[in-house]
Amino acid sequence: MNAKLDEVIERAVIANRLDTITKEMGYALERSSRSPIFAEACDFACGICNGDGDLVSQINGIPILAAAGTFSIKEVIRKYSGQVEEGDVFIINDPYQGGNHLPDIGIITPLVVEGKVLFYCVSRAHHGDIGGSVAGSYNAKATEIFQEGLRIPPIKLVSKGQVFNEVMDLITQNVRNPHMLQNDLWAQIGANKIGVVRLRELLYNYSPTRIKGAVGYLLDHAERLTRQAIRGMPDGDYTGVEWVDDDGFQTNPIKIKVTVKIKGEEMMLDFEGTDPQVKGFVNSALVTSTTAAWIGALWALGPDIPRNSGAFRAIKVLLPKGSLVNPHEPAPVTLSTLTPASEIISAIFQALDSVAGERLPAGFGRYCGPSFYGIDPRNQEFYVGFAFCALGSGGGIAGRDGYPYMAPLSNYGGVRAPNIEANEIQYPHLTLCHEIEMDSAGAGMWRGGPGIRYSIQFNGEPTNIVMFGDGMKVPPFGTASGQPGSLNRVELATVDGEKISLASKESARLLPKGTVLTVVSSGGGGWGDPWRRATESVWQDFLNGVISASKAKQDYGVALSKEGVDWAATDELRLMGYRM
């Protein structure tokens, strides 16, 4: 009995230590990086895989990046089997060889013990530019991956502690901010090195055999919990459909269809019926689509299941070749980690709403905003930036309103909003407005989070913008009689007073100095009948500027004035089911 208890405690200690190591890796990466996309937005993920490439811990980072680390490591194992040595570091970004999309560069560092790889530390991070025909690498008019940037297959960047400078030079010579990218790669390498050092410290207390045994148990335990949760759902086929606005070339919406098949303790996510791959960059290669499918399924199965490779064993993902979610090479895929990854998750939510409804939120806003680049007149240096301050909001869920400033769904709040003052130091623009947009939240018993209005004035000489995103035609869905959220809107105002509405996917546009960009991001969908929302909550939303008095009356049946709630009128409205 005591021996058994000791074993349980030991496993728990090792599991928590692995999670702590991934957290420390993330902290190191954030604090040692140079680019705002790392240091401010924290658009990265860190994880630990075992010697077979199975994901063991992924506490720190963006969901759509974290689980993808296992694919990258397995590509390294496939290519370098028997050639992995202590002191090696690998680099990879190719979406058709274990990557997400080209801006997300993976750095992989093995821990070799007695001639065998015990662990791999992996950091995957979004770099501001990876070359290609458009700065920032979001080329809305790309028709093949070669136009999106530099493809890096799994390759050694460091061998036995010695950097291959030729490889580093090849990469940095193909990007627009070589010094920043190189510094951020060193930050990733350093974060992994800390992970390896901490894992070695773990070996001082536990032998490799005991650690491997504990890791094997953790993976098996996650599988057991997953199968148990699947058994708790009724057998059957459940279908969900979500739509992407367009691909920047065709104007028709693009369908993502999933049939979730539950039988016993097995779950299959079958995307047969999804539209064929398209010309534009909203295609999603196998790694991103599979990762998104895992996120959606595990969200529906519950929060108590560890997000590791053991949990993935009971979830099969079928992605038809040549479809939007598994295109033939060399289809462009840069937008995939935002759209359609979020819509893959959303389709799964809608499929499983009837069997896991109270665990699943209504629709989230979709990312839609520009990258901007040019020459900073203050220092004559080239810059590339992104509109991270224009994030949309989450959908409502049973028991609480949707979180504001939380979208897109594939990142689930992992991307932080940069500090406004820091942004103005880093880029030659002035923030004019950054506030909640009234009447943008989807109405519900638990409403969606409100959207954001964000306006900046560009002062670069020159400034170029490229629009990328979605959600200008398809709003976040409502659930359980909740109403949809709002749509994204983006507008330019020139110094001459002209107003220009932008599409969600546009090629580079040159802006005169003084041009103002305004992004109004979408609010999340509502959960539950709005007329069942607590009257006091409607009143507080009115006081906080989330809804107007007319919206309160129209969507919630609540009569308001500046003095407060008109209870008699409200009772009459709700009794009669009045709607404007």
Coordinates of C-alpha atoms in Angstrom, one line a residue:
M1 CA 0.0 0.0 0.0
N2 CA 2.8 2.5 0.9
A3 CA 4.8 1.5 -2.2
K4 CA 1.7 2.2 -4.3
L5 CA 1.1 5.6 -2.6
D6 CA 4.8 6.5 -3.1
E7 CA 4.4 5.7 -6.8
V8 CA 1.3 7.9 -7.1
I9 CA 3.0 10.8 -5.4
E10 CA 6.1 10.3 -7.6
R11 CA 4.0 10.5 -10.8
A12 CA 2.3 13.6 -9.6
V13 CA 5.6 15.3 -8.7
I14 CA 7.1 14.5 -12.1
A15 CA 3.9 15.7 -13.9
N16 CA 3.9 19.0 -12.1
R17 CA 7.6 19.4 -12.7
L18 CA 7.2 18.9 -16.4
D19 CA 4.4 21.5 -16.5
T20 CA 6.5 23.9 -14.5
I21 CA 9.4 23.5 -16.9
T22 CA 7.2 24.4 -19.9
K23 CA 6.0 27.5 -18.0
E24 CA 9.6 28.6 -17.3
M25 CA 10.4 28.1 -20.9
G26 CA 7.6 30.4 -21.9
Y27 CA 8.7 33.1 -19.3
A28 CA 12.3 32.9 -20.7
L29 CA 11.1 33.2 -24.2
E30 CA 8.9 36.2 -23.5
R31 CA 11.6 38.1 -21.5
S32 CA 14.5 37.4 -23.8
S33 CA 12.8 38.1 -27.2
R34 CA 13.1 41.3 -29.1
S35 CA 10.0 41.5 -31.4
P36 CA 6.7 42.9 -30.1
I37 CA 4.9 39.8 -31.4
F38 CA 6.9 37.8 -28.9
A39 CA 7.5 40.1 -26.0
E40 CA 4.2 42.0 -26.1
A41 CA 1.7 39.7 -27.8
C42 CA 3.3 36.4 -26.6
D43 CA 2.3 34.6 -29.8
F44 CA 4.1 31.4 -29.1
A45 CA 3.9 28.0 -27.4
C46 CA 6.3 25.8 -25.5
G47 CA 6.1 22.1 -24.8
I48 CA 7.9 18.9 -23.9
C49 CA 7.6 15.6 -25.9
N50 CA 9.0 12.2 -25.1
G51 CA 11.6 10.4 -27.1
D52 CA 8.9 9.1 -29.5
G53 CA 7.6 12.7 -30.2
D54 CA 4.5 12.3 -28.1
L55 CA 3.3 15.5 -26.5
V56 CA 3.7 15.3 -22.7
S57 CA 3.2 18.9 -21.5
Q58 CA 2.1 22.1 -23.2
I59 CA 1.0 24.4 -20.3
N60 CA 2.4 27.6 -21.8
G61 CA 1.2 29.1 -25.0
I62 CA -1.3 29.4 -27.9
P63 CA -3.5 26.3 -28.3
I64 CA -3.3 26.1 -32.1
L65 CA 0.6 26.1 -31.8
A66 CA 1.1 24.0 -28.7
A67 CA -0.3 20.7 -29.8
A68 CA 1.3 21.0 -33.2
G69 CA 4.7 20.5 -31.7
T70 CA 4.4 16.7 -31.8
F71 CA 4.1 16.8 -35.6
S72 CA 7.3 18.8 -36.0
I73 CA 9.2 16.5 -33.7
K74 CA 8.0 13.4 -35.5
E75 CA 9.2 14.9 -38.8
V76 CA 12.6 15.4 -37.2
I77 CA 12.6 11.8 -36.0
R78 CA 11.6 10.5 -39.4
K79 CA 14.4 12.5 -41.2
Y80 CA 17.2 12.2 -38.6
S81 CA 16.5 8.8 -37.0
G82 CA 19.8 7.6 -35.4
Q83 CA 21.5 11.0 -36.1
V84 CA 20.2 13.0 -33.1
E85 CA 22.9 13.9 -30.6
E86 CA 23.4 15.9 -27.5
G87 CA 23.8 19.6 -28.3
D88 CA 21.7 19.4 -31.6
V89 CA 19.0 22.0 -32.3
F90 CA 16.5 21.6 -35.2
I91 CA 14.4 24.2 -37.0
I92 CA 11.2 23.8 -39.0
N93 CA 8.3 25.7 -40.4
D94 CA 7.0 24.0 -43.5
P95 CA 3.2 23.3 -43.2
Y96 CA 3.6 20.3 -45.5
Q97 CA 6.3 18.8 -43.3
G98 CA 5.1 19.2 -39.7
G99 CA 4.5 22.9 -39.4
N100 CA 1.5 25.2 -39.0
H101 CA 2.1 28.0 -41.4
L102 CA 5.4 29.7 -42.5
P103 CA 5.6 32.5 -39.9
D104 CA 5.4 29.9 -37.1
I105 CA 9.0 28.6 -36.7
G106 CA 9.6 25.6 -34.5
I107 CA 12.8 25.1 -32.6
I108 CA 13.4 21.6 -31.3
T109 CA 16.1 20.6 -28.8
P110 CA 16.7 17.0 -27.7
L111 CA 17.8 15.7 -24.3
V112 CA 20.0 12.7 -24.9
V113 CA 20.7 10.3 -22.1
E114 CA 23.0 7.3 -22.5
G115 CA 22.8 7.6 -26.3
K116 CA 19.0 7.8 -26.5
V117 CA 16.6 10.7 -26.7
L118 CA 14.6 10.9 -23.5
F119 CA 12.8 14.2 -24.2
Y120 CA 12.5 16.9 -26.8
C121 CA 11.9 20.5 -25.8
V122 CA 10.0 22.5 -28.5
S123 CA 9.1 26.2 -28.8
R124 CA 7.0 27.3 -31.7
A125 CA 6.6 31.0 -32.3
H126 CA 5.1 33.4 -34.8
H127 CA 7.8 35.7 -36.4
G128 CA 6.9 39.1 -37.8
D129 CA 8.2 38.3 -41.2
I130 CA 9.4 35.2 -43.0
G131 CA 10.0 36.7 -46.4
G132 CA 7.7 36.2 -49.4
S133 CA 6.1 38.9 -51.6
V134 CA 4.5 40.8 -48.7
A135 CA 6.1 42.1 -45.5
G136 CA 4.6 40.4 -42.6
S137 CA 4.1 37.3 -44.8
Y138 CA 0.3 37.5 -44.9
N139 CA -0.1 37.7 -48.6
A140 CA -3.9 37.9 -49.3
K141 CA -3.3 37.4 -53.0
A142 CA -1.0 34.4 -52.8
T143 CA -2.0 31.4 -54.9
E144 CA 0.8 29.1 -53.9
I145 CA 2.9 28.7 -50.8
F146 CA 6.1 29.9 -52.6
Q147 CA 4.6 33.4 -52.6
E148 CA 4.1 33.3 -48.8
G149 CA 7.7 33.1 -47.6
L150 CA 10.7 30.9 -46.9
R151 CA 10.0 27.2 -46.4
I152 CA 12.2 25.5 -43.9
P153 CA 12.1 21.7 -43.8
P154 CA 13.3 19.9 -40.6
I155 CA 17.0 20.7 -40.6
K156 CA 19.8 21.0 -38.1
L157 CA 20.6 24.5 -37.0
V158 CA 23.0 23.5 -34.3
S159 CA 25.1 20.3 -34.3
K160 CA 26.8 19.2 -31.1
G161 CA 26.6 22.7 -29.8
Q162 CA 28.1 24.3 -33.0
V163 CA 25.8 26.7 -34.9
F164 CA 25.6 26.2 -38.6
N165 CA 26.0 29.8 -39.5
E166 CA 25.4 29.1 -43.1
V167 CA 21.8 27.9 -42.3
M168 CA 21.2 31.0 -40.1
D169 CA 22.5 33.3 -42.8
L170 CA 20.3 31.6 -45.4
I171 CA 17.2 32.2 -43.3
T172 CA 18.0 35.8 -42.2
Q173 CA 18.9 36.9 -45.7
N174 CA 15.4 36.0 -46.9
V175 CA 13.5 38.2 -44.4
R176 CA 13.0 41.9 -44.0
N177 CA 14.0 42.2 -40.3
P178 CA 17.0 39.8 -40.2
H179 CA 18.4 41.0 -36.8
M180 CA 15.1 40.8 -35.1
L181 CA 14.3 37.4 -36.4
Q182 CA 17.8 36.1 -35.5
N183 CA 17.4 37.5 -32.0
D184 CA 14.1 35.8 -31.6
L185 CA 15.5 32.5 -32.8
W186 CA 18.2 32.8 -30.1
A187 CA 15.4 33.5 -27.6
Q188 CA 13.7 30.2 -28.7
I189 CA 16.9 28.3 -28.5
G190 CA 17.6 29.7 -25.1
A191 CA 14.1 28.8 -23.8
N192 CA 14.6 25.2 -25.0
K193 CA 18.1 25.2 -23.4
I194 CA 16.5 26.1 -20.1
G195 CA 14.0 23.3 -20.6
V196 CA 16.8 20.8 -21.2
V197 CA 18.7 22.0 -18.1
R198 CA 15.6 21.6 -15.9
L199 CA 15.0 18.2 -17.3
R200 CA 18.5 17.2 -16.4
E201 CA 17.9 18.4 -12.9
L202 CA 14.9 16.1 -12.8
L203 CA 17.2 13.2 -13.6
Y204 CA 19.3 13.9 -10.5
N205 CA 16.2 12.8 -8.4
Y206 CA 14.7 10.1 -10.7
S207 CA 16.3 7.6 -13.0
P208 CA 15.5 7.6 -16.8
T209 CA 13.6 4.4 -16.3
R210 CA 11.4 5.9 -13.6
I211 CA 10.8 9.1 -15.5
K212 CA 9.8 7.1 -18.7
G213 CA 7.5 5.0 -16.6
A214 CA 5.8 8.1 -15.1
V215 CA 5.5 9.7 -18.6
G216 CA 4.0 6.6 -20.0
Y217 CA 1.5 6.5 -17.2
L218 CA 0.5 10.2 -17.8
L219 CA -0.2 9.5 -21.4
D220 CA -2.2 6.4 -20.6
H221 CA -4.1 8.2 -17.9
A222 CA -5.1 11.0 -20.3
E223 CA -6.3 8.3 -22.8
R224 CA -8.4 6.6 -20.1
L225 CA -10.0 9.9 -19.1
T226 CA -10.7 10.8 -22.7
R227 CA -12.4 7.4 -23.4
Q228 CA -14.4 7.7 -20.2
A229 CA -15.7 11.1 -21.3
I230 CA -16.6 9.8 -24.7
R231 CA -18.5 6.9 -23.1
G232 CA -20.5 9.5 -21.3
M233 CA -21.9 10.8 -24.6
P234 CA -24.7 9.0 -26.5
D235 CA -23.6 7.0 -29.5
G236 CA -24.5 8.6 -32.8
D237 CA -23.5 10.8 -35.6
Y238 CA -23.6 14.6 -35.0
T239 CA -23.1 17.1 -37.8
G240 CA -22.0 20.7 -37.7
V241 CA -21.4 23.2 -40.4
E242 CA -19.5 26.5 -40.3
W243 CA -18.6 28.9 -43.1
V244 CA -15.6 31.0 -44.1
D245 CA -16.5 34.3 -45.7
D246 CA -14.4 33.8 -48.8
D247 CA -10.8 33.3 -49.9
G248 CA -10.2 36.8 -51.3
F249 CA -10.7 35.6 -54.9
Q250 CA -14.2 34.0 -54.9
T251 CA -17.0 35.8 -53.2
N252 CA -19.1 32.7 -52.2
P253 CA -18.8 31.4 -48.6
I254 CA -16.7 28.2 -48.1
K255 CA -18.2 25.3 -46.2
I256 CA -16.6 23.4 -43.4
K257 CA -18.6 20.3 -42.5
V258 CA -17.8 17.8 -39.7
T259 CA -19.6 14.7 -38.7
V260 CA -18.7 13.7 -35.2
K261 CA -19.2 9.9 -34.9
I262 CA -19.3 8.5 -31.3
K263 CA -19.3 4.8 -30.7
G264 CA -18.5 3.4 -27.3
E265 CA -15.3 5.0 -26.2
E266 CA -14.1 6.1 -29.7
M267 CA -14.7 9.5 -31.4
M268 CA -14.2 10.2 -35.0
L269 CA -14.2 13.6 -36.6
D270 CA -15.0 13.2 -40.3
F271 CA -14.7 16.3 -42.5
E272 CA -16.1 14.7 -45.6
G273 CA -18.4 17.2 -47.2
T274 CA -16.1 20.2 -46.6
D275 CA -15.6 22.3 -49.8
P276 CA -12.6 21.6 -52.0
Q277 CA -9.4 23.6 -51.5
V278 CA -9.5 27.1 -52.8
K279 CA -7.2 29.5 -54.6
G280 CA -6.5 31.8 -51.7
F281 CA -4.6 31.5 -48.4
V282 CA -7.5 30.2 -46.2
N283 CA -6.6 26.6 -46.9
S284 CA -5.4 24.6 -43.8
A285 CA -2.8 21.9 -44.1
L286 CA -3.1 18.7 -42.1
V287 CA -1.2 19.7 -39.0
T288 CA -3.2 22.9 -38.3
S289 CA -6.5 21.1 -39.2
T290 CA -5.8 18.1 -36.9
T291 CA -4.7 20.4 -34.1
A292 CA -7.9 22.5 -34.4
A293 CA -10.0 19.3 -34.4
W294 CA -8.3 18.1 -31.2
I295 CA -9.0 21.4 -29.5
G296 CA -12.7 21.4 -30.4
A297 CA -13.2 17.7 -29.4
L298 CA -11.3 18.0 -26.0
W299 CA -13.1 21.2 -25.2
A300 CA -16.4 19.4 -25.6
L301 CA -15.2 16.4 -23.5
G302 CA -14.3 18.6 -20.5
P303 CA -11.5 20.5 -18.8
D304 CA -10.2 17.7 -16.6
I305 CA -8.5 15.8 -19.4
P306 CA -4.7 16.6 -19.8
R307 CA -4.0 18.1 -23.2
N308 CA -1.3 15.6 -24.3
S309 CA -0.8 12.9 -26.9
G310 CA -2.5 10.3 -24.7
A311 CA -5.8 12.2 -25.0
F312 CA -5.4 12.3 -28.8
R313 CA -5.4 8.5 -29.1
A314 CA -9.1 8.0 -28.8
I315 CA -9.9 10.9 -31.2
K316 CA -9.6 10.1 -34.9
V317 CA -9.5 12.9 -37.4
L318 CA -10.4 12.3 -41.1
L319 CA -9.4 15.1 -43.5
P320 CA -10.3 14.5 -47.1
K321 CA -7.3 15.1 -49.4
G322 CA -7.8 18.1 -51.7
S323 CA -10.3 19.8 -49.4
L324 CA -10.0 23.1 -47.6
V325 CA -8.8 21.3 -44.5
N326 CA -6.2 19.1 -46.2
P327 CA -5.1 20.8 -49.5
H328 CA -2.7 19.5 -52.1
E329 CA 0.8 21.0 -52.0
P330 CA 1.6 23.9 -52.8
A331 CA -1.7 25.5 -51.9
P332 CA -1.2 28.8 -49.8
V333 CA -2.1 28.4 -46.1
T334 CA -0.9 31.4 -44.2
L335 CA -4.3 32.5 -42.7
S336 CA -5.0 28.9 -41.6
T337 CA -4.1 29.3 -37.9
L338 CA -6.8 32.0 -37.6
T339 CA -9.2 31.1 -40.4
P340 CA -10.2 28.3 -40.9
A341 CA -8.7 26.8 -37.7
S342 CA -11.3 28.7 -35.6
E343 CA -14.1 27.6 -37.9
I344 CA -13.0 24.0 -37.6
I345 CA -13.4 24.3 -33.8
S346 CA -16.7 26.2 -34.3
A347 CA -18.1 23.5 -36.5
I348 CA -17.3 20.8 -33.9
F349 CA -19.0 23.0 -31.2
Q350 CA -22.2 23.2 -33.3
A351 CA -22.1 19.4 -34.0
L352 CA -21.8 18.5 -30.3
D353 CA -24.0 21.2 -28.9
S354 CA -26.9 18.8 -28.3
V355 CA -24.7 16.4 -26.2
A356 CA -22.3 18.8 -24.5
G357 CA -24.2 22.1 -24.8
E358 CA -23.5 23.6 -21.3
R359 CA -19.8 23.0 -21.7
L360 CA -19.6 24.8 -25.1
P361 CA -19.8 28.5 -25.7
A362 CA -21.6 30.4 -28.5
G363 CA -19.5 31.6 -31.5
F364 CA -16.4 33.7 -31.1
G365 CA -15.4 36.7 -33.1
R366 CA -13.0 36.1 -36.0
Y367 CA -9.7 38.0 -36.4
C368 CA -9.8 40.7 -39.0
G369 CA -7.3 43.4 -39.3
P370 CA -4.2 44.6 -41.2
S371 CA -0.5 44.1 -41.0
F372 CA 1.3 47.3 -41.5
Y373 CA 4.8 48.0 -42.6
G374 CA 7.1 50.8 -43.9
I375 CA 9.9 53.1 -42.8
D376 CA 9.8 54.7 -39.4
P377 CA 10.7 58.4 -39.9
R378 CA 12.0 58.6 -36.3
N379 CA 14.9 56.2 -37.0
Q380 CA 14.7 55.4 -40.7
E381 CA 14.4 51.7 -39.8
F382 CA 12.0 49.2 -41.5
Y383 CA 9.2 47.9 -39.3
V384 CA 6.4 45.3 -39.5
G385 CA 3.4 45.4 -37.1
F386 CA 0.0 43.8 -36.6
A387 CA -3.3 45.0 -35.2
F388 CA -3.3 42.9 -32.1
C389 CA -5.2 45.7 -30.3
A390 CA -8.3 45.0 -32.4
L391 CA -9.2 41.5 -31.2
G392 CA -12.8 40.4 -31.1
S393 CA -14.6 38.8 -28.2
G394 CA -15.8 35.4 -27.0
G395 CA -19.3 33.8 -27.0
G396 CA -21.5 33.5 -24.0
I397 CA -21.7 30.1 -22.2
A398 CA -24.1 28.7 -19.6
G399 CA -23.4 30.5 -16.3
R400 CA -21.4 33.5 -17.6
D401 CA -21.1 36.1 -20.3
G402 CA -18.6 35.8 -23.1
Y403 CA -15.1 37.2 -22.3
P404 CA -14.3 40.4 -24.1
Y405 CA -11.1 40.8 -26.1
M406 CA -10.7 37.0 -26.3
A407 CA -11.0 36.0 -30.0
P408 CA -10.1 34.2 -32.2
L409 CA -11.2 30.8 -30.9
S410 CA -8.0 29.1 -32.1
N411 CA -5.9 31.3 -29.8
Y412 CA -8.5 31.5 -26.9
G413 CA -7.0 34.6 -25.3
G414 CA -3.4 33.4 -25.7
V415 CA -2.4 36.4 -27.8
R416 CA -2.1 39.3 -25.5
A417 CA -3.1 42.9 -26.4
P418 CA 0.1 44.9 -26.6
N419 CA 0.4 48.0 -24.4
I420 CA -0.8 51.0 -26.2
E421 CA 2.2 53.2 -25.2
A422 CA 4.7 50.5 -26.1
N423 CA 3.0 50.1 -29.4
E424 CA 3.4 53.8 -30.2
I425 CA 7.1 53.6 -29.3
Q426 CA 7.6 50.6 -31.5
Y427 CA 5.6 51.8 -34.5
P428 CA 5.1 55.3 -36.1
H429 CA 1.4 55.5 -35.3
L430 CA -0.8 57.2 -32.8
T431 CA -3.7 55.5 -31.0
L432 CA -6.9 57.6 -31.2
C433 CA -9.4 55.2 -29.8
H434 CA -9.5 51.8 -28.0
E435 CA -12.8 51.1 -26.4
I436 CA -15.8 48.8 -26.2
E437 CA -18.2 49.0 -29.1
M438 CA -21.8 49.5 -27.9
D439 CA -24.5 47.1 -29.1
S440 CA -22.0 44.6 -30.7
A441 CA -22.4 41.7 -28.2
G442 CA -24.8 38.9 -29.2
A443 CA -27.8 39.0 -27.0
G444 CA -28.5 36.0 -24.7
M445 CA -29.4 34.9 -21.2
W446 CA -25.6 35.0 -21.1
R447 CA -24.5 37.5 -23.7
G448 CA -21.4 37.5 -25.9
G449 CA -18.4 39.7 -25.1
P450 CA -18.7 43.1 -26.8
G451 CA -16.5 44.0 -29.8
I452 CA -13.7 46.6 -29.7
R453 CA -13.4 49.9 -31.6
Y454 CA -9.7 50.6 -32.4
S455 CA -8.5 53.6 -34.3
I456 CA -4.9 54.5 -35.2
Q457 CA -3.3 57.3 -37.3
F458 CA -0.4 56.2 -39.4
N459 CA 2.6 58.5 -39.6
G460 CA 5.1 56.3 -41.4
E461 CA 6.8 57.4 -44.6
P462 CA 5.4 55.5 -46.3
T463 CA 3.0 53.1 -44.7
N464 CA 1.6 50.0 -46.4
I465 CA -1.2 47.8 -45.0
V466 CA -2.3 44.3 -46.0
M467 CA -5.8 43.1 -44.8
F468 CA -6.2 39.6 -43.6
G469 CA -9.0 37.9 -41.7
D470 CA -12.6 36.9 -41.9
G471 CA -16.0 37.5 -40.2
M472 CA -17.3 40.4 -42.4
K473 CA -20.1 38.2 -43.8
V474 CA -20.6 35.3 -41.3
P475 CA -21.2 36.4 -37.7
P476 CA -20.4 34.4 -34.5
F477 CA -23.3 32.0 -34.0
G478 CA -25.8 32.1 -31.1
T479 CA -26.5 29.0 -29.0
A480 CA -29.6 27.8 -27.2
S481 CA -31.8 30.6 -28.6
G482 CA -29.0 33.2 -28.2
Q483 CA -28.5 35.7 -30.9
P484 CA -25.5 36.0 -33.2
G485 CA -22.7 38.4 -32.5
S486 CA -21.8 41.3 -34.8
L487 CA -19.7 41.4 -37.9
N488 CA -16.2 42.9 -38.3
R489 CA -15.8 46.3 -40.0
V490 CA -12.6 48.0 -41.1
E491 CA -12.4 51.5 -42.6
L492 CA -9.8 54.0 -43.7
A493 CA -10.2 57.8 -43.4
T494 CA -7.8 59.9 -45.5
V495 CA -6.6 63.3 -44.7
D496 CA -8.9 64.6 -47.5
G497 CA -11.9 63.2 -45.6
E498 CA -12.5 60.2 -47.8
K499 CA -13.9 57.1 -46.1
I500 CA -12.8 53.7 -47.6
S501 CA -14.3 50.4 -46.4
L502 CA -11.9 47.5 -46.6
A503 CA -12.5 43.9 -47.4
S504 CA -11.3 41.2 -45.1
K505 CA -8.6 40.1 -47.6
E506 CA -6.8 42.7 -49.6
S507 CA -3.4 43.1 -51.1
A508 CA -0.9 45.8 -50.1
R509 CA -2.3 49.3 -50.1
L510 CA 0.0 52.4 -49.8
L511 CA -1.3 55.0 -47.3
P512 CA -0.6 58.7 -47.2
K513 CA 0.8 60.0 -44.0
G514 CA -2.1 60.9 -41.6
T515 CA -4.5 58.2 -42.7
V516 CA -6.6 56.8 -39.9
L517 CA -7.5 53.1 -39.7
T518 CA -10.6 52.1 -37.7
V519 CA -11.2 48.4 -36.9
V520 CA -14.5 47.5 -35.2
S521 CA -14.1 43.9 -34.1
S522 CA -17.1 41.5 -33.7
G523 CA -18.8 40.7 -30.4
G524 CA -19.4 37.1 -29.5
G525 CA -22.6 35.2 -29.9
G526 CA -25.2 34.9 -27.1
W527 CA -26.1 31.8 -25.1
G528 CA -29.7 31.2 -24.1
D529 CA -32.9 33.2 -24.6
P530 CA -32.1 36.9 -24.1
W531 CA -35.5 37.5 -22.5
R532 CA -34.4 35.3 -19.6
R533 CA -31.5 37.5 -18.8
A534 CA -31.6 39.0 -15.3
T535 CA -33.0 42.6 -15.5
E536 CA -30.2 43.8 -13.2
S537 CA -27.6 42.5 -15.6
V538 CA -29.2 44.4 -18.5
W539 CA -29.2 47.5 -16.4
Q540 CA -25.5 47.1 -15.6
D541 CA -24.7 46.6 -19.3
F542 CA -26.5 49.8 -20.0
L543 CA -24.5 51.7 -17.4
N544 CA -21.2 50.2 -18.7
G545 CA -21.9 51.2 -22.3
V546 CA -22.3 47.7 -23.5
I547 CA -25.8 48.2 -24.8
S548 CA -28.1 51.1 -25.5
A549 CA -31.6 51.6 -24.1
S550 CA -33.2 50.8 -27.4
K551 CA -31.2 47.5 -27.6
A552 CA -32.2 46.6 -24.1
K553 CA -35.8 47.0 -25.1
Q554 CA -35.5 45.3 -28.4
D555 CA -33.4 42.3 -27.5
Y556 CA -34.1 41.8 -23.8
G557 CA -37.6 43.3 -23.2
V558 CA -36.2 45.6 -20.6
A559 CA -37.4 49.3 -20.4
L560 CA -34.6 51.6 -19.3
S561 CA -34.1 55.3 -18.7
K562 CA -31.2 57.3 -17.2
E563 CA -33.0 56.9 -13.8
G564 CA -33.1 53.2 -13.9
V565 CA -35.3 50.2 -14.8
D566 CA -39.0 50.9 -15.5
W567 CA -40.2 47.8 -13.8
A568 CA -43.8 48.1 -14.8
A569 CA -43.0 48.6 -18.5
T570 CA -40.5 45.8 -18.3
D571 CA -43.0 43.4 -16.8
E572 CA -45.5 44.3 -19.5
L573 CA -42.9 43.9 -22.3
R574 CA -41.7 40.5 -21.1
L575 CA -45.3 39.3 -20.4
M576 CA -46.4 40.2 -23.9
G577 CA -43.2 39.0 -25.6
Y578 CA -42.8 42.4 -27.2
R579 CA -40.2 43.0 -29.8
M580 CA -39.5 46.1 -31.8

